[in-house]
Coordinates of C-alpha atoms and ligand atoms in Angstrom, one line a residue:
X1 CA -6.8 -16.5 -3.8
X2 CA -4.5 -16.9 -1.1
X3 CA -5.9 -15.4 1.4
X4 CA -2.6 -12.9 3.3
X5 CA -2.5 -12.0 7.0
X6 CA -0.7 -9.2 9.0
X7 CA -0.5 -7.3 11.6
X8 CA 1.9 -4.1 12.8
X9 CA 2.3 -2.8 17.0
X10 CA 0.6 0.8 17.1
X11 CA 4.1 1.6 19.2
X12 CA 5.7 4.2 18.2
X13 CA 6.0 5.1 15.8
X14 CA 6.7 3.3 12.3
X15 CA 10.1 2.9 10.5
X16 CA 11.2 2.0 6.9
X17 CA 12.4 -0.7 8.7
X18 CA 8.8 -1.7 8.8
X19 CA 8.1 -0.7 5.8
X20 CA 11.1 -2.2 4.0
X21 CA 10.6 -5.5 6.0
X22 CA 6.5 -6.1 5.9
X23 CA 4.2 -3.1 5.2
X24 CA 5.8 -2.9 1.6
X25 CA 4.6 -6.3 0.6
X26 CA 1.2 -5.3 1.9
X27 CA 0.3 -3.1 -0.3
X28 CA 1.8 -5.6 -3.5
X29 CA 0.2 -8.5 -2.2
X30 CA -3.4 -6.4 -2.5
X31 CA -3.5 -6.7 -6.1
X32 CA -3.6 -10.4 -6.5
X33 CA -4.3 -11.4 -3.0
X34 CA -7.5 -11.8 -0.4
X35 CA -5.1 -9.8 2.1
X36 CA -6.2 -8.8 5.9
X37 CA -4.3 -6.1 7.5
X38 CA -4.8 -5.6 11.6
X39 CA -3.5 -3.1 13.8
X40 CA -2.4 -5.3 16.4
X41 CA -3.5 -3.7 19.6
X42 CA -4.1 -6.1 22.1
X43 CA -0.2 -7.4 20.7
X44 CA 1.7 -3.9 22.0
X45 CA -0.6 -3.9 25.5
X46 CA 2.4 -6.9 26.6
X47 CA 4.4 -3.9 27.7
X48 CA 2.2 -0.7 29.7
X49 CA 1.3 2.0 26.7
X50 CA -0.6 4.8 28.1
X51 CA -4.1 4.0 26.8
X52 CA -4.4 8.2 25.1
X53 CA -1.7 8.1 22.9
X54 CA -2.2 4.5 22.6
X55 CA -4.8 5.4 20.9
X56 CA -3.7 8.3 18.6
X57 CA -1.4 5.3 17.8
X58 CA -3.9 3.0 16.3
X59 CA -6.2 5.5 14.5
X60 CA -2.0 6.9 12.8
X61 CA -1.2 3.9 12.3
X62 CA -4.6 2.5 9.9
X63 CA -4.0 6.7 8.7
X64 CA -0.1 5.5 7.8
X65 CA -1.7 1.7 5.6
X66 CA -3.8 4.3 3.9
X67 CA -1.4 6.9 3.3
X68 CA 1.5 3.8 1.4
X69 CA -1.1 2.1 -0.6
X70 CA -3.6 0.4 1.0
X71 CA -7.3 0.7 -1.1
X72 CA -9.7 0.3 1.5
X73 CA -12.5 -1.8 -0.9
X74 CA -9.4 -4.4 -2.4
X75 CA -8.4 -5.3 1.0
X76 CA -9.1 -5.3 4.8
X77 CA -8.2 -2.6 7.6
X78 CA -9.5 -3.4 10.5
X79 CA -7.4 -3.1 14.8
X80 CA -6.8 -6.3 16.5
X81 CA -9.3 -6.3 19.8
X82 CA -12.4 -5.3 17.5
X83 CA -12.8 -8.9 16.8
X84 CA -13.0 -11.2 20.2
X85 CA -12.2 -14.5 18.6
X86 CA -8.1 -13.7 18.1
X87 CA -7.6 -13.4 22.4
X88 CA -10.8 -16.9 22.3
X89 CA -8.6 -18.3 19.9
X90 CA -5.0 -17.4 21.8
X91 CA -7.6 -18.8 25.0
X92 CA -7.4 -22.7 23.2
X93 CA -3.6 -22.6 21.4
X94 CA -2.6 -21.3 25.2
X95 CA -3.5 -24.8 25.7
X96 CA -1.9 -26.9 22.9
X97 CA 1.9 -25.0 23.7
X98 CA 4.6 -25.5 25.3
X99 CA 6.0 -23.6 27.6
X100 CA 9.1 -24.5 26.6
X101 CA 8.6 -23.6 22.9
X102 CA 7.7 -20.6 24.1
X103 CA 10.7 -19.8 26.3
X104 CA 12.9 -20.1 23.3
X105 CA 11.6 -17.4 21.0
X106 CA 14.1 -15.0 21.0
X107 CA 11.9 -12.1 21.1
X108 CA 10.7 -13.0 24.4
X109 CA 13.8 -13.3 25.7
X110 CA 14.7 -10.0 24.1
X111 CA 11.9 -8.0 25.3
X112 CA 12.6 -10.3 28.9
X113 CA 15.6 -8.9 29.8
X114 CA 14.8 -5.5 30.8
X115 CA 11.8 -5.7 32.6
X116 CA 12.5 -6.2 36.6
X117 CA 9.1 -9.0 36.5
X118 CA 8.3 -9.4 32.6
X119 CA 4.6 -9.9 32.4
X120 CA 3.0 -13.4 30.8
X121 CA 1.4 -12.1 27.8
X122 CA 5.2 -10.6 26.9
X123 CA 5.9 -14.9 27.0
X124 CA 2.2 -16.0 26.1
X125 CA 2.7 -13.0 22.9
X126 CA 3.9 -14.8 20.0
X127 CA 0.6 -17.5 20.5
X128 CA -2.0 -14.5 20.6
X129 CA 0.5 -14.1 16.9
X130 CA -0.9 -17.6 16.2
X131 CA -3.9 -17.4 17.0
X132 CA -4.6 -13.8 15.2
X133 CA -2.9 -15.5 11.8
X134 CA -4.7 -19.2 12.1
X135 CA -8.4 -17.7 12.7
X136 CA -8.1 -16.1 9.1
X137 CA -7.2 -19.4 7.6
X138 CA -4.4 -17.8 6.4
X139 CA -2.1 -18.4 3.2
X140 CA 0.9 -16.4 3.4
X141 CA 2.8 -14.3 6.5
X142 CA 4.0 -12.0 4.4
X143 CA 6.3 -10.5 7.4
X144 CA 9.8 -9.3 8.4
X145 CA 12.6 -11.2 8.8
X146 CA 12.7 -10.9 12.4
X147 CA 8.5 -12.9 12.6
X148 CA 10.1 -16.5 11.5
X149 CA 10.9 -18.3 14.3
X150 CA 7.0 -16.8 15.7
X151 CA 5.7 -18.4 12.6
X152 CA 7.5 -21.8 12.3
X153 CA 6.1 -21.8 16.0
X154 CA 2.7 -20.3 14.1
X155 CA 3.3 -23.8 11.6
X156 CA 4.0 -26.2 14.7
X157 CA 0.4 -25.1 17.4
X158 CA -1.5 -25.8 13.8
X159 CA 0.1 -28.8 13.0
X160 CA 0.0 -30.6 16.3
X161 CA -3.9 -29.0 16.9
X162 CA -4.1 -31.0 13.8
X163 CA -3.5 -34.2 14.1
X164 CA -5.0 -34.4 17.6
X165 CA -8.0 -32.8 16.2
X166 CA -8.1 -33.7 12.6
X167 CA -8.6 -30.7 10.1
X168 CA -8.7 -27.1 11.7
X169 CA -6.4 -25.2 10.5
X170 CA -4.8 -24.5 7.4
X171 CA -0.4 -24.1 8.0
X172 CA 0.5 -20.6 6.9
X173 CA 4.0 -20.2 5.1
X174 CA 5.8 -16.3 5.7
X175 CA 6.8 -14.5 2.9
X176 CA 9.8 -12.4 4.2
X177 CA 12.0 -10.7 1.1
X178 CA 15.5 -10.9 0.6
X179 CA 16.7 -7.2 0.8
X180 CA 15.6 -5.2 3.2
X181 CA 13.6 -8.1 5.1
X182 CA 16.3 -6.5 8.5
X183 CA 17.2 -2.4 8.3
X184 CA 19.3 -1.9 10.8
X185 CA 20.0 0.4 13.0
X186 CA 21.7 4.1 11.9
X187 CA 23.6 3.9 15.0
X188 CA 24.3 0.7 15.4
X189 CA 24.4 -1.4 12.4
X190 CA 24.9 -4.4 13.7
X191 CA 21.0 -4.1 16.2
X192 CA 17.8 -4.6 13.7
X193 CA 15.7 -1.0 13.2
X194 CA 13.5 -0.7 16.0
X195 CA 10.8 1.1 17.6
X196 CA 11.7 1.2 20.8
X197 CA 15.4 2.6 20.9
X198 CA 16.1 5.4 23.0
X199 CA 17.6 6.9 20.0
X200 CA 15.8 8.5 17.8
X201 CA 18.2 9.0 15.4
X202 CA 18.8 5.0 14.5
X203 CA 15.4 4.9 12.5
X204 CA 14.2 7.5 9.9
X205 CA 10.4 6.7 10.7
X206 CA 7.7 7.7 7.9
X207 CA 6.8 11.2 9.0
X208 CA 10.3 12.6 10.6
X209 CA 10.9 15.5 8.8
X210 CA 13.0 16.1 5.8
X211 CA 16.2 17.9 8.3
X212 CA 15.4 15.1 10.3
X213 CA 15.8 12.5 7.8
X214 CA 18.9 14.3 6.2
X215 CA 20.4 14.8 10.5
X216 CA 20.0 10.1 10.8
X217 CA 21.2 9.5 7.1
X218 CA 24.2 12.2 7.5
X219 CA 25.5 11.6 11.1
X220 CA 24.7 7.3 10.9
X221 CA 27.5 5.3 11.4
X222 CA 29.5 4.0 8.7
X223 CA 33.6 2.4 8.9
X224 CA 36.7 4.3 8.6
X225 CA 37.2 3.1 5.3
X226 CA 36.1 5.2 2.8
X227 CA 34.3 2.4 0.0
X228 CA 31.4 2.5 -1.4
X229 CA 30.8 -1.7 -1.3
X230 CA 29.0 -4.2 -0.1
X231 CA 30.6 -6.1 3.1
X232 CA 27.9 -7.3 5.9
X233 CA 30.2 -8.4 8.0
X234 CA 32.7 -6.0 7.5
X235 CA 30.6 -3.2 7.2
X236 CA 27.5 -3.9 7.9
X237 CA 26.8 0.4 8.7
X238 CA 27.3 1.0 5.1
X239 CA 25.6 -1.9 3.6
X240 CA 23.2 -1.2 5.6
X241 CA 22.6 2.4 3.9
X242 CA 23.4 0.8 0.1
X243 CA 20.5 -1.8 1.5
X244 CA 17.7 1.1 2.3
X245 CA 18.8 2.1 -0.7
X246 CA 18.6 0.0 -3.3
X247 CA 15.2 -0.3 -1.7
X248 CA 14.2 2.7 -2.3
X249 CA 14.8 3.3 -5.8
X250 CA 14.0 -0.4 -6.4
X251 CA 18.0 -0.5 -8.2
X252 CA 20.1 -3.7 -7.7
X253 CA 23.0 -3.5 -5.0
X254 CA 25.8 -3.4 -7.2
X255 CA 24.8 -1.1 -9.7
X256 CA 25.1 1.6 -7.3
X257 CA 28.4 0.0 -5.5
X258 CA 29.7 0.7 -9.9
X259 CA 28.3 4.6 -9.1
X260 CA 29.6 5.5 -6.5
X261 CA 32.6 3.3 -6.5
X262 CA 34.6 6.4 -6.6
X263 CA 32.2 8.7 -4.4
X264 CA 32.9 9.9 -0.4
X265 CA 30.4 8.4 2.3
X266 CA 29.2 12.2 2.7
X267 CA 28.1 11.6 -1.0
X268 CA 26.6 8.6 -1.3
X269 CA 24.3 9.4 2.2
X270 CA 23.1 12.6 0.5
X271 CA 21.8 11.3 -2.6
X272 CA 20.5 8.8 -0.2
X273 CA 18.4 12.0 1.6
X274 CA 17.2 12.3 -1.5
X275 CA 16.4 8.9 -2.6
X276 CA 14.6 8.5 0.5
X277 CA 12.9 11.8 0.9
X278 CA 11.7 11.5 -2.1
X279 CA 9.1 8.1 -1.3
X280 CA 8.2 9.8 1.9
X281 CA 7.8 13.0 1.1
X282 CA 4.6 11.3 -0.8
X283 CA 3.4 8.8 2.1
X284 CA 2.9 11.8 4.8
X285 CA 1.2 14.7 2.2
X286 CA -1.9 11.8 1.9
X287 CA -1.1 10.5 6.0
X288 CA -1.8 14.3 6.6
X289 CA -5.4 14.0 4.2
X290 CA -6.2 11.1 5.6
X291 CA -5.9 10.5 9.4
X292 CA -8.8 13.1 10.6
X293 CA -11.1 11.8 7.7
X294 CA -14.4 10.0 8.1
X295 CA -13.5 8.2 5.7
X296 CA -10.5 6.1 7.4
X297 CA -13.2 4.8 10.5
X298 CA -15.1 3.5 7.7
X299 CA -12.8 2.3 6.5
X300 CA -12.3 0.3 10.1
X301 CA -15.2 -1.0 11.4
X302 CA -16.0 -2.7 7.3
X303 CA -12.5 -3.9 7.7
X304 CA -13.8 -5.4 11.7
X305 CA -17.7 -5.9 10.7
X306 CA -15.9 -8.3 6.9
X307 CA -12.7 -9.9 9.1
X308 CA -16.0 -11.4 12.6
X309 CA -17.3 -12.7 9.6
X310 CA -15.0 -15.0 9.2
X311 CA -12.9 -15.1 12.1
X312 CA -16.1 -16.0 14.1
X313 CA -16.5 -19.5 11.3
X314 CA -13.6 -20.5 12.6
X315 CA -14.1 -19.9 16.3
X316 CA -17.7 -21.9 15.7
X317 CA -15.3 -25.2 13.8
X318 CA -12.4 -25.3 16.5
X319 CA -14.9 -25.4 19.2
X320 CA -16.3 -28.0 17.7
X321 CA -13.1 -29.8 17.1
X322 CA -12.2 -29.3 21.0
X323 CA -16.3 -30.3 22.1
X324 CA -16.9 -27.2 23.8
X325 CA -19.7 -25.5 23.5
X326 CA -22.8 -26.1 23.4
Ligands
LIG1 P1 10.4 -3.2 18.1 O1 11.7 -3.0 17.4 O2 9.9 -1.7 18.8 O3 9.7 -4.8 18.7 P2 9.3 -3.4 15.4 O4 10.1 -2.4 14.8 O5 9.9 -4.9 15.5 O6 9.0 -2.8 17.3 P3 6.6 -4.6 14.2 O7 4.9 -4.3 15.1 O8 6.0 -6.1 15.9 O9 7.6 -3.1 15.5 O10 6.4 -4.8 13.1 C1 6.1 -5.0 12.1 C2 6.4 -5.2 10.2 O11 7.9 -5.1 10.9 C3 7.3 -7.1 11.6 O12 6.3 -8.0 10.0 C4 8.5 -6.6 11.1 O13 9.5 -8.3 10.6 C5 8.9 -5.6 10.5 N1 10.3 -4.9 11.4 C6 10.6 -4.7 12.2 N2 12.1 -4.2 12.2 C7 12.4 -4.6 11.6 C8 13.7 -4.0 9.9 N3 14.5 -3.9 11.5 N4 13.5 -4.2 9.0 C9 12.9 -5.5 8.8 N5 11.1 -5.7 8.6 C10 11.7 -5.0 10.5
LIG2 N1 5.0 -10.4 16.1 C1 4.8 -10.1 14.7 C2 3.1 -8.4 15.0 C3 2.4 -9.6 14.7 C4 2.0 -10.0 13.3 C5 0.9 -11.2 13.2 C6 2.7 -10.3 12.5 C7 1.0 -9.3 15.5 N2 0.8 -10.2 14.8 C8 0.1 -11.5 12.0 C9 2.1 -11.1 11.8 C10 0.7 -11.5 11.3 C11 5.8 -8.3 15.2 O1 6.1 -8.0 16.3 N3 6.4 -7.7 14.3

């Protein structure tokens, strides 16, 4: 059985980019993989967080994991900071990473450009991600396309250590979806949909009301040509909407182009609102049941124990290879 590992940051509301690019794959993979899904709270403190909001957000993401169909009896769900091995391994990996390769990470470049003085954690963030993955002898990492560079770095660090210290880590592979791998912002289809954008209409969060979903889709940026066809470079807005429609409905983009060949953008957008609501409303219902439940807390506690068991074995092996400790 393949070991699968992935993580989502508990910052803000999970949006349909996160859902289509990453979370939906999590659910499929739990059927035949040994899956571990983490809420990476230590990653989120690379930028300042309000402690109360962070705590709420962690539980929100955990409840959303379960609401979209992750079953704690089939996979392991836990909070990163509950297992100390992540930070411990990150240090060891940091000592085997180069500042040159870390300065080439595009996510770091983007996130640090607005900071007057970027925290060191923002710079070493990809190494903590590598530690998350390598700690569990992971074979497959399902993530959105934007994480490709971080997965490559993880593979490089693992191979480098295996070459120097002997077989220590499993070298993981990323798993990226072709369609829906990169959902773009609704207000500006040239940048990815993101939790951190200031405009709430740039994204659809999984917990948005039908009214908000409608508003965001109806006012989304398109073009003046008026024809519904996929052309990511000339028509990024409508292409993004087609991608979203296709990912939610399971229908091929070509079929949608045919169906809507004589329709206007307004009619197409209206149908898209229905398609999105149809999938999100049942998720929201389950979320509101799970969020206040003891079942959620039990799942996280169990998950942390299971994760800790695996992590402990890896840390023993790593320390032995490096000659650390007794
Ligand atoms: P931010 O945009 O604020 O940096 P984020 O939306 O990237 O945050 P993460 O928690 O870091 O949020 O991402 C969780 C998962 O969702 C990752 O696997 C990531 O690749 C994927 N993902 C994020 N944004 C998109 C997007 N627009 N399209 C597809 N997948 C995405
Ligand atoms: N860096 C990722 C979140 C993340 C992750 C991980 C994903 C942290 N650790 C381990 C997969 C595996 C992001 O920004 N989306």
